[in-house]
mmCIF file of C-alpha atoms and ligand atoms in Angstrom:
data_model
loop_
_atom_site.group_PDB
_atom_site.id
_atom_site.type_symbol
_atom_site.label_atom_id
_atom_site.label_comp_id
_atom_site.label_asym_id
_atom_site.label_seq_id
_atom_site.Cartn_x
_atom_site.Cartn_y
_atom_site.Cartn_z
ATOM 1 C CA MET A 13 16.697 -18.946 30.151
ATOM 2 C CA ASP A 14 19.249 -19.235 27.379
ATOM 3 C CA ASP A 15 16.824 -20.247 24.629
ATOM 4 C CA TYR A 16 16.824 -18.292 21.399
ATOM 5 C CA ALA A 17 15.195 -18.495 17.996
ATOM 6 C CA LEU A 18 16.282 -16.776 14.821
ATOM 7 C CA VAL A 19 14.557 -15.392 11.778
ATOM 8 C CA LEU A 20 16.695 -15.132 8.653
ATOM 9 C CA ASN A 21 16.024 -13.335 5.401
ATOM 10 C CA ALA A 22 18.921 -14.081 3.093
ATOM 11 C CA GLY A 23 19.392 -12.041 -0.085
ATOM 12 C CA SER A 24 22.067 -11.858 -2.772
ATOM 13 C CA SER A 25 24.375 -9.570 -0.817
ATOM 14 C CA SER A 26 22.753 -9.332 2.593
ATOM 15 C CA LEU A 27 21.640 -11.579 5.428
ATOM 16 C CA LYS A 28 18.993 -9.886 7.576
ATOM 17 C CA PHE A 29 18.372 -11.451 10.958
ATOM 18 C CA CYS A 30 16.228 -11.109 14.022
ATOM 19 C CA VAL A 31 17.158 -12.788 17.306
ATOM 20 C CA PHE A 32 14.333 -13.657 19.706
ATOM 21 C CA GLN A 33 15.173 -14.473 23.309
ATOM 22 C CA ARG A 34 12.923 -16.566 25.524
ATOM 23 C CA LEU A 35 12.164 -14.907 28.827
ATOM 24 C CA SER A 36 9.729 -17.469 30.203
ATOM 25 C CA GLU A 37 7.629 -20.239 28.757
ATOM 26 C CA LYS A 38 5.422 -17.871 26.827
ATOM 27 C CA ASP A 39 7.319 -14.614 26.816
ATOM 28 C CA TRP A 40 9.759 -13.808 24.074
ATOM 29 C CA GLN A 41 11.497 -10.577 23.318
ATOM 30 C CA VAL A 42 13.458 -9.296 20.368
ATOM 31 C CA ALA A 43 17.068 -9.391 21.537
ATOM 32 C CA SER A 44 18.478 -8.001 18.314
ATOM 33 C CA ARG A 45 17.734 -7.061 14.732
ATOM 34 C CA GLY A 46 20.491 -6.615 12.216
ATOM 35 C CA GLN A 47 22.112 -7.591 8.991
ATOM 36 C CA ILE A 48 25.289 -8.617 7.314
ATOM 37 C CA GLU A 49 25.484 -6.518 4.178
ATOM 38 C CA GLY A 50 28.031 -6.196 1.404
ATOM 39 C CA ILE A 51 28.532 -9.978 1.220
ATOM 40 C CA GLY A 52 31.170 -10.544 -1.460
ATOM 41 C CA THR A 53 32.273 -6.897 -1.570
ATOM 42 C CA ALA A 54 32.773 -5.087 1.746
ATOM 43 C CA PRO A 55 31.015 -7.235 4.364
ATOM 44 C CA ARG A 56 29.788 -5.496 7.479
ATOM 45 C CA LEU A 57 27.674 -6.644 10.405
ATOM 46 C CA SER A 58 25.322 -4.197 12.063
ATOM 47 C CA ALA A 59 22.831 -4.932 14.817
ATOM 48 C CA LYS A 60 20.681 -3.128 17.357
ATOM 49 C CA ASP A 61 18.651 -4.266 20.308
ATOM 50 C CA ALA A 62 14.891 -3.781 20.529
ATOM 51 C CA ARG A 63 15.299 -0.224 21.857
ATOM 52 C CA GLY A 64 17.633 0.758 19.029
ATOM 53 C CA VAL A 65 20.866 0.560 21.020
ATOM 54 C CA VAL A 66 23.729 -0.391 18.707
ATOM 55 C CA LEU A 67 25.096 -3.867 19.485
ATOM 56 C CA ALA A 68 27.407 -4.180 16.486
ATOM 57 C CA GLY A 69 28.628 -2.086 13.595
ATOM 58 C CA ASN A 70 31.808 -3.754 12.456
ATOM 59 C CA SER A 71 33.470 -4.613 9.200
ATOM 60 C CA LEU A 72 33.913 -8.316 8.648
ATOM 61 C CA ASP A 73 36.738 -10.260 7.135
ATOM 62 C CA ALA A 74 36.636 -10.091 3.308
ATOM 63 C CA THR A 75 36.375 -13.907 3.291
ATOM 64 C CA VAL A 76 32.680 -13.415 4.069
ATOM 65 C CA SER A 77 31.974 -13.771 0.390
ATOM 66 C CA ASP A 78 28.930 -16.061 0.240
ATOM 67 C CA GLY A 79 25.908 -17.288 2.164
ATOM 68 C CA HIS A 80 27.796 -20.034 4.006
ATOM 69 C CA ALA A 81 30.468 -17.626 5.224
ATOM 70 C CA ALA A 82 27.763 -15.160 6.283
ATOM 71 C CA ILE A 83 26.066 -17.847 8.403
ATOM 72 C CA ASP A 84 29.443 -18.629 10.007
ATOM 73 C CA ALA A 85 30.021 -14.941 10.747
ATOM 74 C CA LEU A 86 26.551 -14.555 12.221
ATOM 75 C CA ALA A 87 26.943 -17.702 14.348
ATOM 76 C CA SER A 88 30.240 -16.547 15.772
ATOM 77 C CA TRP A 89 28.814 -13.074 16.538
ATOM 78 C CA LEU A 90 25.826 -14.676 18.278
ATOM 79 C CA ARG A 91 28.159 -16.901 20.326
ATOM 80 C CA SER A 92 30.254 -13.894 21.326
ATOM 81 C CA LYS A 93 27.153 -11.955 22.369
ATOM 82 C CA TRP A 94 25.077 -14.684 23.975
ATOM 83 C CA HIS A 95 27.556 -17.220 25.243
ATOM 84 C CA GLY A 96 25.956 -20.626 25.778
ATOM 85 C CA ALA A 97 22.830 -19.691 23.855
ATOM 86 C CA HIS A 98 20.651 -22.582 22.750
ATOM 87 C CA VAL A 99 19.030 -21.993 19.355
ATOM 88 C CA LEU A 100 15.614 -23.695 19.389
ATOM 89 C CA GLY A 101 14.871 -23.092 15.735
ATOM 90 C CA ILE A 102 15.412 -20.901 12.711
ATOM 91 C CA GLY A 103 12.641 -19.469 10.542
ATOM 92 C CA HIS A 104 13.580 -18.538 6.981
ATOM 93 C CA ARG A 105 11.921 -16.361 4.424
ATOM 94 C CA VAL A 106 11.726 -18.382 1.216
ATOM 95 C CA VAL A 107 10.316 -16.529 -1.738
ATOM 96 C CA HIS A 108 8.828 -19.391 -3.759
ATOM 97 C CA GLY A 109 7.125 -22.540 -2.515
ATOM 98 C CA GLY A 110 6.312 -23.706 -6.068
ATOM 99 C CA MET A 111 3.361 -26.039 -6.588
ATOM 100 C CA ARG A 112 4.247 -28.210 -3.605
ATOM 101 C CA TYR A 113 4.492 -25.817 -0.681
ATOM 102 C CA GLY A 114 2.132 -23.100 0.494
ATOM 103 C CA GLN A 115 2.052 -23.393 4.278
ATOM 104 C CA PRO A 116 5.283 -23.115 6.302
ATOM 105 C CA VAL A 117 7.200 -26.410 6.594
ATOM 106 C CA LEU A 118 9.889 -27.974 8.712
ATOM 107 C CA VAL A 119 12.646 -28.303 6.122
ATOM 108 C CA THR A 120 14.262 -31.652 5.373
ATOM 109 C CA ARG A 121 17.001 -32.300 2.826
ATOM 110 C CA GLN A 122 14.336 -33.622 0.460
ATOM 111 C CA ILE A 123 12.172 -30.529 0.821
ATOM 112 C CA LEU A 124 15.240 -28.380 0.241
ATOM 113 C CA SER A 125 15.911 -30.194 -3.019
ATOM 114 C CA HIS A 126 12.280 -29.584 -4.106
ATOM 115 C CA LEU A 127 12.729 -25.906 -3.328
ATOM 116 C CA TYR A 128 15.882 -25.769 -5.442
ATOM 117 C CA GLU A 129 13.748 -26.932 -8.390
ATOM 118 C CA VAL A 130 11.892 -23.599 -8.398
ATOM 119 C CA VAL A 131 15.040 -21.437 -8.426
ATOM 120 C CA PRO A 132 14.368 -20.468 -12.077
ATOM 121 C CA LEU A 133 11.046 -18.941 -10.959
ATOM 122 C CA ALA A 134 12.740 -16.570 -8.502
ATOM 123 C CA PRO A 135 16.393 -16.269 -9.496
ATOM 124 C CA LEU A 136 16.874 -12.991 -7.655
ATOM 125 C CA HIS A 137 15.936 -14.414 -4.243
ATOM 126 C CA GLN A 138 15.440 -18.175 -4.057
ATOM 127 C CA PRO A 139 19.085 -19.326 -4.441
ATOM 128 C CA TYR A 140 20.150 -17.095 -1.561
ATOM 129 C CA ASN A 141 17.219 -18.066 0.667
ATOM 130 C CA LEU A 142 18.099 -21.723 0.118
ATOM 131 C CA ALA A 143 21.857 -21.237 0.529
ATOM 132 C CA ALA A 144 21.180 -20.022 4.083
ATOM 133 C CA ILE A 145 19.150 -23.165 4.850
ATOM 134 C CA ASP A 146 21.885 -25.306 3.328
ATOM 135 C CA ALA A 147 24.538 -23.549 5.403
ATOM 136 C CA VAL A 148 22.584 -24.152 8.616
ATOM 137 C CA PHE A 149 22.167 -27.841 7.687
ATOM 138 C CA GLU A 150 25.936 -28.075 7.395
ATOM 139 C CA ARG A 151 26.925 -25.988 10.395
ATOM 140 C CA MET A 152 24.085 -26.643 12.850
ATOM 141 C CA PRO A 153 22.466 -29.896 11.674
ATOM 142 C CA ASP A 154 20.432 -30.341 14.862
ATOM 143 C CA VAL A 155 18.660 -26.991 14.703
ATOM 144 C CA PRO A 156 15.145 -27.287 13.206
ATOM 145 C CA GLN A 157 14.552 -24.981 10.260
ATOM 146 C CA ILE A 158 11.191 -23.683 9.128
ATOM 147 C CA ALA A 159 10.662 -22.314 5.620
ATOM 148 C CA CYS A 160 7.966 -19.641 5.305
ATOM 149 C CA PHE A 161 6.906 -18.841 1.763
ATOM 150 C CA ASP A 162 6.071 -15.534 0.167
ATOM 151 C CA THR A 163 3.668 -17.391 -2.095
ATOM 152 C CA GLY A 164 1.755 -19.137 0.723
ATOM 153 C CA PHE A 165 -0.743 -16.435 1.671
ATOM 154 C CA HIS A 166 -2.061 -16.368 -1.904
ATOM 155 C CA SER A 167 -2.794 -20.082 -2.131
ATOM 156 C CA GLY A 168 -6.557 -19.557 -1.706
ATOM 157 C CA HIS A 169 -7.013 -17.629 -4.962
ATOM 158 C CA SER A 170 -9.718 -18.777 -7.328
ATOM 159 C CA GLN A 171 -8.702 -20.932 -10.276
ATOM 160 C CA VAL A 172 -9.486 -18.141 -12.685
ATOM 161 C CA ALA A 173 -7.364 -15.585 -10.780
ATOM 162 C CA ASP A 174 -4.302 -17.823 -10.948
ATOM 163 C CA LEU A 175 -4.779 -19.116 -14.465
ATOM 164 C CA ILE A 176 -2.115 -18.616 -17.120
ATOM 165 C CA PRO A 177 -3.932 -18.945 -20.437
ATOM 166 C CA LEU A 178 -1.386 -21.078 -22.271
ATOM 167 C CA PRO A 179 -1.979 -24.636 -23.547
ATOM 168 C CA ARG A 180 -3.059 -26.973 -20.745
ATOM 169 C CA ASN A 181 -0.241 -29.475 -21.234
ATOM 170 C CA ILE A 182 2.310 -26.687 -20.718
ATOM 171 C CA CYS A 183 0.580 -25.399 -17.578
ATOM 172 C CA LYS A 184 0.504 -28.857 -15.957
ATOM 173 C CA SER A 185 4.094 -28.397 -14.831
ATOM 174 C CA GLY A 186 3.132 -25.573 -12.459
ATOM 175 C CA LEU A 187 2.667 -22.652 -14.799
ATOM 176 C CA GLN A 188 0.203 -20.570 -12.820
ATOM 177 C CA ARG A 189 0.109 -17.278 -10.958
ATOM 178 C CA TYR A 190 1.400 -17.580 -7.392
ATOM 179 C CA GLY A 191 1.744 -14.041 -6.003
ATOM 180 C CA PHE A 192 4.494 -12.861 -3.643
ATOM 181 C CA HIS A 193 5.069 -10.612 -0.601
ATOM 182 C CA GLY A 194 2.674 -13.005 1.126
ATOM 183 C CA LEU A 195 4.345 -12.760 4.539
ATOM 184 C CA SER A 196 3.953 -9.008 4.443
ATOM 185 C CA TYR A 197 0.290 -9.216 3.417
ATOM 186 C CA GLU A 198 -0.415 -11.894 5.997
ATOM 187 C CA TYR A 199 1.041 -9.666 8.697
ATOM 188 C CA ILE A 200 -0.994 -6.655 7.529
ATOM 189 C CA ALA A 201 -4.173 -8.763 7.438
ATOM 190 C CA SER A 202 -3.418 -9.950 10.985
ATOM 191 C CA VAL A 203 -3.134 -6.414 12.408
ATOM 192 C CA LEU A 204 -5.966 -4.728 10.483
ATOM 193 C CA PRO A 205 -8.648 -5.757 13.014
ATOM 194 C CA GLU A 206 -6.741 -3.769 15.609
ATOM 195 C CA VAL A 207 -5.343 -0.907 13.510
ATOM 196 C CA ALA A 208 -8.247 -0.355 11.124
ATOM 197 C CA PRO A 209 -11.239 -2.338 12.427
ATOM 198 C CA GLU A 210 -13.699 -0.549 10.144
ATOM 199 C CA ILE A 211 -12.132 -2.072 7.003
ATOM 200 C CA ALA A 212 -10.628 -5.340 8.320
ATOM 201 C CA LYS A 213 -13.584 -7.449 7.190
ATOM 202 C CA GLY A 214 -14.108 -5.508 3.988
ATOM 203 C CA ARG A 215 -12.515 -5.082 0.559
ATOM 204 C CA VAL A 216 -8.994 -3.783 1.005
ATOM 205 C CA ILE A 217 -6.112 -3.214 -1.395
ATOM 206 C CA VAL A 218 -2.699 -3.373 0.259
ATOM 207 C CA ALA A 219 0.170 -1.691 -1.592
ATOM 208 C CA HIS A 220 3.501 -3.229 -0.611
ATOM 209 C CA LEU A 221 5.813 -0.643 -2.167
ATOM 210 C CA GLY A 222 9.488 -1.408 -1.595
ATOM 211 C CA SER A 223 12.361 -2.368 -3.899
ATOM 212 C CA GLY A 224 9.974 -5.088 -4.995
ATOM 213 C CA ALA A 225 6.421 -3.807 -5.249
ATOM 214 C CA SER A 226 3.006 -5.373 -5.546
ATOM 215 C CA LEU A 227 -0.639 -4.994 -4.609
ATOM 216 C CA CYS A 228 -2.831 -7.531 -2.880
ATOM 217 C CA ALA A 229 -6.627 -7.550 -2.936
ATOM 218 C CA LEU A 230 -7.967 -8.697 0.438
ATOM 219 C CA ASN A 231 -11.538 -9.679 1.100
ATOM 220 C CA ASP A 232 -12.261 -10.307 4.782
ATOM 221 C CA GLY A 233 -8.508 -10.584 5.406
ATOM 222 C CA LYS A 234 -7.929 -13.200 2.696
ATOM 223 C CA SER A 235 -5.956 -12.706 -0.483
ATOM 224 C CA VAL A 236 -8.153 -12.981 -3.564
ATOM 225 C CA ASP A 237 -5.684 -11.653 -6.128
ATOM 226 C CA SER A 238 -2.296 -9.996 -6.401
ATOM 227 C CA THR A 239 -0.337 -8.166 -9.071
ATOM 228 C CA LEU A 240 2.669 -10.507 -8.916
ATOM 229 C CA GLY A 241 2.205 -13.781 -10.747
ATOM 230 C CA PHE A 242 4.243 -16.793 -11.833
ATOM 231 C CA THR A 243 7.455 -14.968 -10.989
ATOM 232 C CA ALA A 244 8.182 -11.714 -9.175
ATOM 233 C CA LEU A 245 8.341 -9.807 -12.481
ATOM 234 C CA ASP A 246 4.660 -9.060 -13.048
ATOM 235 C CA GLY A 247 2.470 -6.132 -12.062
ATOM 236 C CA LEU A 248 3.861 -2.869 -10.747
ATOM 237 C CA CYS A 249 7.057 -1.114 -11.788
ATOM 238 C CA MET A 250 9.794 -2.029 -9.280
ATOM 239 C CA GLY A 251 13.306 -0.857 -8.436
ATOM 240 C CA THR A 252 14.997 -2.959 -11.114
ATOM 241 C CA ARG A 253 12.092 -5.015 -12.531
ATOM 242 C CA PRO A 254 9.700 -3.730 -15.184
ATOM 243 C CA GLY A 255 6.399 -5.120 -13.927
ATOM 244 C CA ALA A 256 3.779 -6.208 -16.458
ATOM 245 C CA LEU A 257 5.264 -6.503 -19.913
ATOM 246 C CA ASP A 258 3.860 -7.485 -23.281
ATOM 247 C CA PRO A 259 5.361 -10.975 -23.839
ATOM 248 C CA GLY A 260 6.068 -9.890 -27.410
ATOM 249 C CA VAL A 261 8.797 -7.675 -25.980
ATOM 250 C CA VAL A 262 10.602 -10.752 -24.696
ATOM 251 C CA LEU A 263 10.328 -12.430 -28.105
ATOM 252 C CA TYR A 264 11.752 -9.277 -29.676
ATOM 253 C CA LEU A 265 14.713 -9.326 -27.290
ATOM 254 C CA PHE A 266 15.473 -12.922 -28.284
ATOM 255 C CA GLN A 267 14.678 -12.828 -31.990
ATOM 256 C CA SER A 268 15.574 -9.348 -33.159
ATOM 257 C CA LEU A 269 18.184 -8.256 -30.648
ATOM 258 C CA GLU A 270 19.507 -11.834 -30.330
ATOM 259 C CA LEU A 271 20.057 -11.569 -26.591
ATOM 260 C CA THR A 272 20.760 -14.781 -24.680
ATOM 261 C CA ALA A 273 18.422 -16.110 -21.991
ATOM 262 C CA LYS A 274 20.897 -15.008 -19.332
ATOM 263 C CA GLU A 275 21.075 -11.491 -20.763
ATOM 264 C CA VAL A 276 17.294 -11.224 -20.867
ATOM 265 C CA GLU A 277 17.043 -12.522 -17.301
ATOM 266 C CA THR A 278 19.579 -9.959 -16.100
ATOM 267 C CA MET A 279 17.756 -7.185 -17.934
ATOM 268 C CA LEU A 280 14.365 -8.156 -16.491
ATOM 269 C CA TYR A 281 15.509 -8.659 -12.912
ATOM 270 C CA LYS A 282 18.335 -6.174 -12.488
ATOM 271 C CA GLN A 283 18.341 -3.438 -15.116
ATOM 272 C CA SER A 284 14.737 -2.404 -15.685
ATOM 273 C CA GLY A 285 12.013 -0.653 -13.674
ATOM 274 C CA LEU A 286 12.974 2.600 -11.947
ATOM 275 C CA LEU A 287 16.635 2.009 -12.781
ATOM 276 C CA GLY A 288 15.989 1.246 -16.428
ATOM 277 C CA ILE A 289 13.672 4.198 -17.003
ATOM 278 C CA SER A 290 15.769 6.746 -15.139
ATOM 279 C CA GLY A 291 19.235 5.436 -15.984
ATOM 280 C CA ILE A 292 20.079 6.966 -12.599
ATOM 281 C CA SER A 293 18.933 4.861 -9.669
ATOM 282 C CA ASN A 294 16.683 2.034 -8.521
ATOM 283 C CA ASP A 295 16.059 3.881 -5.259
ATOM 284 C CA MET A 296 12.851 5.897 -4.938
ATOM 285 C CA ARG A 297 14.302 8.275 -2.365
ATOM 286 C CA ASP A 298 17.163 9.152 -4.740
ATOM 287 C CA LEU A 299 14.805 9.677 -7.649
ATOM 288 C CA LEU A 300 12.460 11.926 -5.685
ATOM 289 C CA GLY A 301 15.429 14.160 -4.916
ATOM 290 C CA ARG A 302 16.545 14.476 -8.554
ATOM 291 C CA SER A 303 15.441 17.021 -11.119
ATOM 292 C CA GLU A 304 16.393 15.168 -14.315
ATOM 293 C CA PRO A 305 13.336 14.466 -16.512
ATOM 294 C CA GLU A 306 14.307 10.775 -16.681
ATOM 295 C CA ALA A 307 14.101 10.516 -12.876
ATOM 296 C CA GLN A 308 10.719 12.211 -12.910
ATOM 297 C CA LEU A 309 9.480 9.934 -15.691
ATOM 298 C CA ALA A 310 10.464 6.867 -13.639
ATOM 299 C CA VAL A 311 8.474 8.174 -10.662
ATOM 300 C CA ASP A 312 5.537 9.103 -12.911
ATOM 301 C CA TYR A 313 5.470 5.578 -14.346
ATOM 302 C CA PHE A 314 5.666 4.013 -10.871
ATOM 303 C CA VAL A 315 2.622 6.025 -9.740
ATOM 304 C CA TYR A 316 0.761 5.477 -13.027
ATOM 305 C CA ARG A 317 1.050 1.708 -12.826
ATOM 306 C CA ALA A 318 0.149 1.562 -9.152
ATOM 307 C CA ALA A 319 -3.015 3.604 -9.766
ATOM 308 C CA LYS A 320 -3.909 1.539 -12.830
ATOM 309 C CA GLU A 321 -3.566 -1.750 -10.948
ATOM 310 C CA ILE A 322 -5.561 -0.385 -7.994
ATOM 311 C CA GLY A 323 -8.370 0.139 -10.493
ATOM 312 C CA ALA A 324 -8.009 -3.423 -11.783
ATOM 313 C CA LEU A 325 -8.035 -4.993 -8.312
ATOM 314 C CA THR A 326 -11.018 -2.843 -7.339
ATOM 315 C CA ALA A 327 -12.850 -4.470 -10.233
ATOM 316 C CA VAL A 328 -11.824 -7.904 -8.907
ATOM 317 C CA LEU A 329 -13.150 -7.019 -5.446
ATOM 318 C CA GLY A 330 -16.321 -5.421 -6.821
ATOM 319 C CA GLY A 331 -15.489 -2.173 -5.000
ATOM 320 C CA ILE A 332 -13.055 -0.994 -2.353
ATOM 321 C CA ASP A 333 -13.374 -0.003 1.309
ATOM 322 C CA GLY A 334 -9.756 0.682 2.214
ATOM 323 C CA LEU A 335 -6.314 1.295 0.722
ATOM 324 C CA VAL A 336 -3.261 0.416 2.836
ATOM 325 C CA PHE A 337 0.334 1.484 2.160
ATOM 326 C CA THR A 338 3.287 -0.482 3.484
ATOM 327 C CA ALA A 339 7.041 -1.283 2.994
ATOM 328 C CA GLY A 340 9.912 1.155 2.358
ATOM 329 C CA ILE A 341 8.196 3.523 -0.072
ATOM 330 C CA GLY A 342 4.661 2.985 1.209
ATOM 331 C CA GLU A 343 5.632 3.673 4.819
ATOM 332 C CA ASN A 344 8.099 6.511 4.223
ATOM 333 C CA SER A 345 7.108 8.526 1.195
ATOM 334 C CA PRO A 346 4.202 10.950 1.725
ATOM 335 C CA GLU A 347 4.716 12.179 -1.842
ATOM 336 C CA ILE A 348 4.182 8.794 -3.474
ATOM 337 C CA ARG A 349 1.191 8.115 -1.209
ATOM 338 C CA ARG A 350 -0.293 11.495 -2.109
ATOM 339 C CA ARG A 351 0.148 10.927 -5.810
ATOM 340 C CA ILE A 352 -1.337 7.429 -5.747
ATOM 341 C CA CYS A 353 -4.274 8.608 -3.603
ATOM 342 C CA GLU A 354 -4.907 11.549 -5.918
ATOM 343 C CA ALA A 355 -4.877 9.235 -8.941
ATOM 344 C CA SER A 356 -7.383 7.029 -7.054
ATOM 345 C CA SER A 357 -9.705 9.854 -6.031
ATOM 346 C CA TRP A 358 -12.255 8.672 -8.622
ATOM 347 C CA LEU A 359 -12.722 5.582 -6.420
ATOM 348 C CA GLY A 360 -13.584 7.757 -3.433
ATOM 349 C CA VAL A 361 -10.138 8.095 -1.806
ATOM 350 C CA ASP A 362 -9.937 11.531 -0.184
ATOM 351 C CA LEU A 363 -6.462 12.083 1.272
ATOM 352 C CA ASP A 364 -5.973 14.265 4.354
ATOM 353 C CA PRO A 365 -2.737 16.107 3.417
ATOM 354 C CA GLN A 366 -1.936 16.911 7.038
ATOM 355 C CA ALA A 367 -2.435 13.340 8.255
ATOM 356 C CA ASN A 368 -0.335 12.081 5.337
ATOM 357 C CA VAL A 369 2.763 13.830 6.677
ATOM 358 C CA SER A 370 2.045 13.337 10.388
ATOM 359 C CA GLY A 371 3.057 9.722 10.925
ATOM 360 C CA VAL A 372 -0.466 8.597 11.849
ATOM 361 C CA SER A 373 -2.125 5.410 10.618
ATOM 362 C CA ARG A 374 -5.225 6.854 8.961
ATOM 363 C CA ILE A 375 -4.324 9.342 6.235
ATOM 364 C CA SER A 376 -7.729 9.943 4.618
ATOM 365 C CA THR A 377 -10.319 12.504 5.690
ATOM 366 C CA ALA A 378 -13.166 11.516 8.009
ATOM 367 C CA GLN A 379 -15.661 11.740 5.117
ATOM 368 C CA SER A 380 -13.514 9.745 2.638
ATOM 369 C CA LYS A 381 -15.648 6.998 1.095
ATOM 370 C CA VAL A 382 -12.562 4.787 0.898
ATOM 371 C CA SER A 383 -10.215 5.125 3.866
ATOM 372 C CA ALA A 384 -6.441 5.194 3.328
ATOM 373 C CA TRP A 385 -3.872 3.945 5.829
ATOM 374 C CA VAL A 386 -0.178 3.525 6.496
ATOM 375 C CA VAL A 387 0.570 0.254 8.279
ATOM 376 C CA PRO A 388 4.224 -0.742 8.818
ATOM 377 C CA THR A 389 4.846 -4.321 7.777
ATOM 378 C CA ASN A 390 6.742 -6.893 9.847
ATOM 379 C CA GLU A 391 7.643 -9.940 7.805
ATOM 380 C CA GLU A 392 10.105 -11.151 10.461
ATOM 381 C CA LEU A 393 7.377 -11.304 13.082
ATOM 382 C CA MET A 394 5.156 -13.252 10.713
ATOM 383 C CA ILE A 395 7.981 -15.741 10.125
ATOM 384 C CA ALA A 396 8.558 -15.934 13.876
ATOM 385 C CA ARG A 397 4.869 -16.689 14.494
ATOM 386 C CA HIS A 398 4.934 -19.525 11.948
ATOM 387 C CA THR A 399 8.200 -20.847 13.335
ATOM 388 C CA TRP A 400 6.824 -20.831 16.885
ATOM 389 C CA SER A 401 3.716 -22.583 15.764
ATOM 390 C CA LEU A 402 5.555 -25.360 13.895
ATOM 391 C CA LEU A 403 7.990 -25.869 16.774
ATOM 392 C CA GLY A 404 5.061 -26.167 19.182
ATOM 393 C CA LEU A 405 6.265 -23.208 21.212
ATOM 394 C CA MET A 406 3.935 -20.952 23.129
ATOM 395 C CA GLN A 407 2.702 -17.888 21.275
ATOM 396 C CA PRO A 408 2.578 -14.963 21.287
ATOM 397 C CA VAL A 409 5.619 -13.227 19.965
ATOM 398 C CA SER A 410 5.300 -9.478 19.982
HETATM 399 P P1 ADP B 705 13.246 -4.209 0.221
HETATM 400 O O1 ADP B 705 12.941 -4.717 1.614
HETATM 401 O O2 ADP B 705 12.431 -4.850 -0.861
HETATM 402 O O3 ADP B 705 14.693 -4.078 -0.102
HETATM 403 P P2 ADP B 705 12.212 -1.735 1.255
HETATM 404 O O4 ADP B 705 10.850 -2.115 1.708
HETATM 405 O O5 ADP B 705 13.261 -1.502 2.270
HETATM 406 O O6 ADP B 705 12.709 -2.724 0.139
HETATM 407 O O7 ADP B 705 12.041 -0.402 0.358
HETATM 408 C C1 ADP B 705 13.145 0.190 -0.274
HETATM 409 C C2 ADP B 705 12.620 1.392 -1.047
HETATM 410 O O8 ADP B 705 12.035 2.314 -0.114
HETATM 411 C C3 ADP B 705 13.723 2.144 -1.782
HETATM 412 O O9 ADP B 705 13.290 2.492 -3.073
HETATM 413 C C4 ADP B 705 13.874 3.393 -0.927
HETATM 414 O O10 ADP B 705 14.325 4.499 -1.659
HETATM 415 C C5 ADP B 705 12.448 3.600 -0.475
HETATM 416 N N1 ADP B 705 12.381 4.538 0.644
HETATM 417 C C6 ADP B 705 12.809 4.381 1.912
HETATM 418 N N2 ADP B 705 12.629 5.525 2.614
HETATM 419 C C7 ADP B 705 12.074 6.422 1.744
HETATM 420 C C8 ADP B 705 11.643 7.789 1.843
HETATM 421 N N3 ADP B 705 11.755 8.450 2.975
HETATM 422 N N4 ADP B 705 11.131 8.372 0.739
HETATM 423 C C9 ADP B 705 11.019 7.696 -0.414
HETATM 424 N N5 ADP B 705 11.387 6.421 -0.572
HETATM 425 C C10 ADP B 705 11.917 5.798 0.486
#
């Protein structure tokens, strides 16, 4: 069969993709994973097949300078690789569904315009997510597109968890906590019964620690609270975002330092967090390898906030049965996991130092009251599952 489906995750300078190929009515395989990076600077397309064999690693024409050009470049690479391929549908990661959208939707032009309305709530991601959808509308108008939202998994929170305590008439316009990284948490919740059956139905805190970082409190696999809120600025310290901030700081930036809204936005989204504290890098791996006190302070703050918020979400859950690490830092940094587990030992987390560096799933001792785990996330697969379901295709995708 020559049927394919794509998953796209479009960012400011990269377009990550996953190509699924249909083998039979209900069998799909990953034909390729890759990305176009350096969009607007030095664009390059790299891709591997499911076994890790390199399919592409080439520089692209410098005219690949925006989302539309990246879609064109990807489409022409796909045509060159899988001549005659029929694309059944495209699933997109869209960071913010706003008040209107929680569950994945088949995107129409009208829905796209609604999604553009919430760009100010996620300026770092949403415009690029939507530009990819727009580009597909223009270039491949017959291909159905499914938007999957990072906010969706959190839509069952209690009213009190999502409340923003400002005047009611202000909040009517959608001022509430939403939560993000929902596709990652949804995936983790879906695999816990298999990977960690003893905690899957219990009270679990999942730490999605990547460039963006947050925690999600799960009870019986459902999100009850999360550290990210109205926008993706709240909660933990992130690569370039500060996490929770006294709102008085923002007033000070406007009133005393007389910064413009754009300058404050840039500072909050792109210049703070690990980068702001260290003045060196937004990348945890870099910082862990540096000896400057500023780099160490940035790492200390990252761990401090994570441990503090684990305590807060434990209070929300009324206790904790399991702690799960995922995403770039959570999956790959034994040091950060060790430090967060040690800071959470008062809750009953007893890390097994050997397991923590061995690449196994369970990293706590057998007698640990609260078990700790490393579970790799797979947001693309979650998007694929939603896309399949909305297109009425046979599951499963694995
Ligand atoms: P995103 O998808 O949000 O861009 P990732 O989930 O890929 O982010 O996480 C990126 C972060 O993971 C970076 O800070 C990077 O330094 C960190 N990271 C990746 N590998 C390691 C490692 N071996 N040790 C420490 N940090 C790592």
